[in-house]
Amino acid sequence: MQIFKLFLLLQSITLFHLVHGACETEDDLDFEKCNLIDLSDRVLTGICNRIGLDMIEHVLPTIVDDDDEDNNNNNSNGAGEEGTKVYTHEQYAMGAEECIMVEAEMERLAVEDPEELERMEREAMAEDPDILAEIIADVLEQDEKLLTDVASKIKDATIHADIVKDIVEGMLNEGEKLEDRPDVLGYLVATIMVEDPDFLDEFDDPLNHSEKTPL
């Protein structure tokens, strides 16, 4: 009898997925039967990563109040180490929603008002180049070919040779190359683009996600 019950349970689960469809990836989202809250934290984080934003570093700190964060840590039953920020699944869903909204707004501006988009990007680069450097580094780390191509472009940038020399000598360890350090390369790109926003125009499509205006 118990085996028969388990068999019926497995059949009902299979039928549920056949009728309702899976809700496991971003592609499954329809915001009716499959919503952000139904996805795992890993998938929600991946949504932000896809557009070049880090959920923990860039997104959640901007949308979660300190009081809420304290409550999360107090309710974590010791799950997080001292000083470690603990976020709820609901907050991860909020973060992913924010990333989707940022992406939609940037795509709208790219079509309807590209000059305004360029102005926002220039302001973002000037106001917070460190955040921009982190975002670019994240994108480069996920695309080995892009990393290699951008590193080559940087090495050949004679007009910016002084900037490249100072940063490379100050941040690379002995024996390291730019291709080994996406963080250093991201910092270099951000530093150069503050003065020369068109420097990487040839990589506009692959780098498009890295230049999202910080939340």
Short mmCIF file of C-alpha atoms in Angstrom, two decimals:
data_model
loop_
_atom_site.label_atom_id
_atom_site.label_comp_id
_atom_site.label_asym_id
_atom_site.label_seq_id
_atom_site.Cartn_x
_atom_site.Cartn_y
_atom_site.Cartn_z
CA MET A 1 0.00 0.00 0.00
CA GLN A 2 2.82 2.44 0.87
CA ILE A 3 4.59 1.70 -2.43
CA PHE A 4 1.33 2.34 -4.29
CA LYS A 5 0.95 5.73 -2.54
CA LEU A 6 4.48 6.69 -3.53
CA PHE A 7 3.75 5.64 -7.11
CA LEU A 8 0.67 7.88 -7.20
CA LEU A 9 2.67 10.76 -5.72
CA LEU A 10 5.36 10.45 -8.38
CA GLN A 11 2.70 10.33 -11.08
CA SER A 12 1.04 13.50 -9.75
CA ILE A 13 4.37 15.36 -9.62
CA THR A 14 5.16 14.33 -13.20
CA LEU A 15 1.69 15.38 -14.34
CA PHE A 16 2.05 18.75 -12.57
CA HIS A 17 5.24 19.54 -14.48
CA LEU A 18 3.73 18.39 -17.77
CA VAL A 19 0.66 20.58 -17.29
CA HIS A 20 2.20 23.61 -15.63
CA GLY A 21 5.70 23.44 -17.05
CA ALA A 22 8.94 23.63 -15.13
CA CYS A 23 9.86 26.73 -13.15
CA GLU A 24 13.58 26.33 -12.72
CA THR A 25 15.33 28.84 -15.01
CA GLU A 26 14.92 32.43 -16.17
CA ASP A 27 13.58 31.11 -19.48
CA ASP A 28 10.66 29.52 -17.60
CA LEU A 29 9.41 32.87 -16.27
CA ASP A 30 5.96 33.88 -17.45
CA PHE A 31 5.00 35.93 -14.33
CA GLU A 32 1.75 33.98 -14.03
CA LYS A 33 2.48 30.34 -13.23
CA CYS A 34 6.21 30.91 -12.84
CA ASN A 35 7.41 34.00 -10.94
CA LEU A 36 10.75 35.18 -9.61
CA ILE A 37 9.88 34.02 -6.11
CA ASP A 38 9.61 30.45 -7.46
CA LEU A 39 13.22 30.38 -8.69
CA SER A 40 16.24 29.44 -6.59
CA ASP A 41 18.64 32.01 -5.16
CA ARG A 42 21.28 30.71 -7.58
CA VAL A 43 19.08 31.38 -10.62
CA LEU A 44 18.00 34.77 -9.27
CA THR A 45 21.65 35.71 -8.78
CA GLY A 46 22.36 34.55 -12.33
CA ILE A 47 19.81 37.02 -13.70
CA CYS A 48 21.81 39.91 -12.29
CA ASN A 49 25.12 38.35 -13.35
CA ARG A 50 23.81 38.15 -16.90
CA ILE A 51 23.53 41.93 -17.12
CA GLY A 52 26.84 42.51 -15.35
CA LEU A 53 25.62 43.21 -11.80
CA ASP A 54 26.64 41.27 -8.71
CA MET A 55 23.62 40.47 -6.55
CA ILE A 56 25.52 40.62 -3.24
CA GLU A 57 27.95 43.45 -4.01
CA HIS A 58 25.88 45.78 -6.21
CA VAL A 59 22.16 45.07 -5.92
CA LEU A 60 20.98 43.91 -2.50
CA PRO A 61 22.87 46.54 -0.47
CA THR A 62 21.05 49.26 -2.42
CA ILE A 63 17.54 47.89 -1.88
CA VAL A 64 17.73 46.38 1.61
CA ASP A 65 17.52 48.79 4.56
CA ASP A 66 20.01 48.39 7.39
CA ASP A 67 17.13 47.60 9.78
CA ASP A 68 15.90 44.83 7.51
CA GLU A 69 19.45 43.50 7.21
CA ASP A 70 19.83 43.40 11.00
CA ASN A 71 16.56 41.49 11.27
CA ASN A 72 17.75 39.02 8.65
CA ASN A 73 20.99 38.40 10.54
CA ASN A 74 19.14 38.03 13.85
CA ASN A 75 16.73 35.54 12.31
CA SER A 76 19.39 33.48 10.60
CA ASN A 77 19.90 31.24 13.67
CA GLY A 78 23.64 31.64 13.39
CA ALA A 79 23.72 30.59 9.73
CA GLY A 80 25.94 33.53 8.80
CA GLU A 81 29.35 34.18 10.30
CA GLU A 82 29.98 37.40 12.18
CA GLY A 83 30.02 40.28 9.71
CA THR A 84 28.44 38.20 6.94
CA LYS A 85 25.34 39.70 5.40
CA VAL A 86 22.41 37.29 5.23
CA TYR A 87 19.56 37.92 2.80
CA THR A 88 16.20 36.21 2.50
CA HIS A 89 14.86 34.46 -0.58
CA GLU A 90 12.28 37.22 -0.95
CA GLN A 91 15.08 39.80 -1.08
CA TYR A 92 16.90 37.79 -3.75
CA ALA A 93 13.67 37.87 -5.77
CA MET A 94 13.45 41.66 -5.25
CA GLY A 95 17.04 42.00 -6.41
CA ALA A 96 16.42 39.99 -9.57
CA GLU A 97 13.33 42.09 -10.30
CA GLU A 98 15.43 45.24 -9.93
CA CYS A 99 18.00 43.87 -12.39
CA ILE A 100 15.28 43.04 -14.92
CA MET A 101 13.88 46.56 -14.57
CA VAL A 102 17.35 48.11 -15.03
CA GLU A 103 17.90 46.03 -18.16
CA ALA A 104 14.50 46.98 -19.59
CA GLU A 105 15.08 50.68 -18.94
CA MET A 106 18.54 50.61 -20.52
CA GLU A 107 17.18 48.82 -23.60
CA ARG A 108 14.34 51.37 -23.84
CA LEU A 109 16.77 54.28 -23.65
CA ALA A 110 19.07 52.69 -26.22
CA VAL A 111 16.18 52.76 -28.70
CA GLU A 112 14.25 55.89 -27.70
CA ASP A 113 16.90 58.23 -26.30
CA PRO A 114 20.48 57.07 -26.92
CA GLU A 115 21.86 60.51 -26.06
CA GLU A 116 20.32 60.33 -22.59
CA LEU A 117 21.72 56.83 -22.16
CA GLU A 118 25.19 58.07 -23.10
CA ARG A 119 24.86 60.96 -20.63
CA MET A 120 23.87 58.56 -17.83
CA GLU A 121 26.78 56.26 -18.63
CA ARG A 122 29.26 59.16 -18.58
CA GLU A 123 27.91 60.37 -15.23
CA ALA A 124 28.07 56.86 -13.78
CA MET A 125 31.69 56.46 -14.89
CA ALA A 126 32.68 59.84 -13.48
CA GLU A 127 30.83 59.44 -10.16
CA ASP A 128 31.78 55.87 -9.28
CA PRO A 129 34.57 54.40 -11.42
CA ASP A 130 35.30 51.72 -8.79
CA ILE A 131 31.82 50.23 -9.15
CA LEU A 132 32.15 50.39 -12.93
CA ALA A 133 35.53 48.64 -12.68
CA GLU A 134 33.98 45.81 -10.65
CA ILE A 135 31.14 45.39 -13.13
CA ILE A 136 33.46 45.34 -16.14
CA ALA A 137 35.76 42.86 -14.37
CA ASP A 138 32.79 40.55 -13.73
CA VAL A 139 31.87 40.61 -17.43
CA LEU A 140 35.47 40.00 -18.55
CA GLU A 141 35.83 37.11 -16.12
CA GLN A 142 32.86 35.37 -17.72
CA ASP A 143 34.10 35.78 -21.32
CA GLU A 144 37.66 34.57 -21.93
CA LYS A 145 37.78 35.76 -25.55
CA LEU A 146 36.53 39.23 -24.64
CA LEU A 147 39.09 39.39 -21.82
CA THR A 148 41.91 38.51 -24.23
CA ASP A 149 40.72 40.99 -26.88
CA VAL A 150 40.35 43.86 -24.40
CA ALA A 151 43.76 43.11 -22.86
CA SER A 152 45.29 43.27 -26.35
CA LYS A 153 43.53 46.58 -27.03
CA ILE A 154 44.84 48.01 -23.74
CA LYS A 155 48.42 46.94 -24.50
CA ASP A 156 48.30 48.65 -27.90
CA ALA A 157 46.79 51.88 -26.56
CA THR A 158 49.85 54.07 -26.94
CA ILE A 159 47.83 57.23 -26.28
CA HIS A 160 47.05 55.88 -22.80
CA ALA A 161 50.45 54.24 -22.24
CA ASP A 162 51.24 56.24 -19.09
CA ILE A 163 47.99 55.22 -17.38
CA VAL A 164 48.48 51.58 -18.38
CA LYS A 165 52.11 51.57 -17.19
CA ASP A 166 51.31 53.09 -13.78
CA ILE A 167 48.39 50.74 -13.05
CA VAL A 168 50.10 47.60 -14.37
CA GLU A 169 53.27 48.25 -12.36
CA GLY A 170 51.30 49.07 -9.25
CA MET A 171 48.75 46.22 -9.32
CA LEU A 172 50.22 43.23 -11.17
CA ASN A 173 52.48 40.82 -9.32
CA GLU A 174 55.71 39.58 -10.85
CA GLY A 175 55.03 37.16 -13.70
CA GLU A 176 51.35 38.11 -14.01
CA LYS A 177 49.76 39.31 -17.24
CA LEU A 178 46.64 41.41 -17.72
CA GLU A 179 44.84 38.30 -18.98
CA ASP A 180 45.44 36.73 -15.54
CA ARG A 181 43.77 39.59 -13.66
CA PRO A 182 40.26 40.60 -14.80
CA ASP A 183 40.06 42.88 -11.76
CA VAL A 184 43.10 44.89 -12.85
CA LEU A 185 41.93 44.95 -16.46
CA GLY A 186 38.48 46.13 -15.37
CA TYR A 187 40.06 48.92 -13.33
CA LEU A 188 42.20 49.93 -16.32
CA VAL A 189 39.21 50.02 -18.65
CA ALA A 190 37.13 52.08 -16.21
CA THR A 191 40.00 54.53 -15.62
CA ILE A 192 40.58 55.08 -19.33
CA MET A 193 36.87 55.36 -20.14
CA VAL A 194 36.40 58.19 -17.64
CA GLU A 195 38.63 60.26 -19.92
CA ASP A 196 37.86 58.51 -23.21
CA PRO A 197 34.31 57.01 -23.17
CA ASP A 198 34.63 55.85 -26.80
CA PHE A 199 37.80 53.85 -26.13
CA LEU A 200 36.13 50.45 -26.40
CA ASP A 201 33.45 51.22 -28.99
CA GLU A 202 34.50 48.20 -31.05
CA PHE A 203 33.47 45.97 -28.12
CA ASP A 204 30.15 47.78 -27.65
CA ASP A 205 27.91 44.70 -27.95
CA PRO A 206 29.74 42.33 -25.57
CA LEU A 207 30.49 45.10 -23.09
CA ASN A 208 26.99 46.58 -23.25
CA HIS A 209 25.88 44.73 -20.11
CA SER A 210 28.91 45.92 -18.15
CA GLU A 211 28.02 49.57 -18.59
CA LYS A 212 24.66 49.45 -16.82
CA THR A 213 24.15 52.47 -14.61
CA PRO A 214 24.76 51.34 -10.99
CA LEU A 215 21.56 51.00 -8.98
#
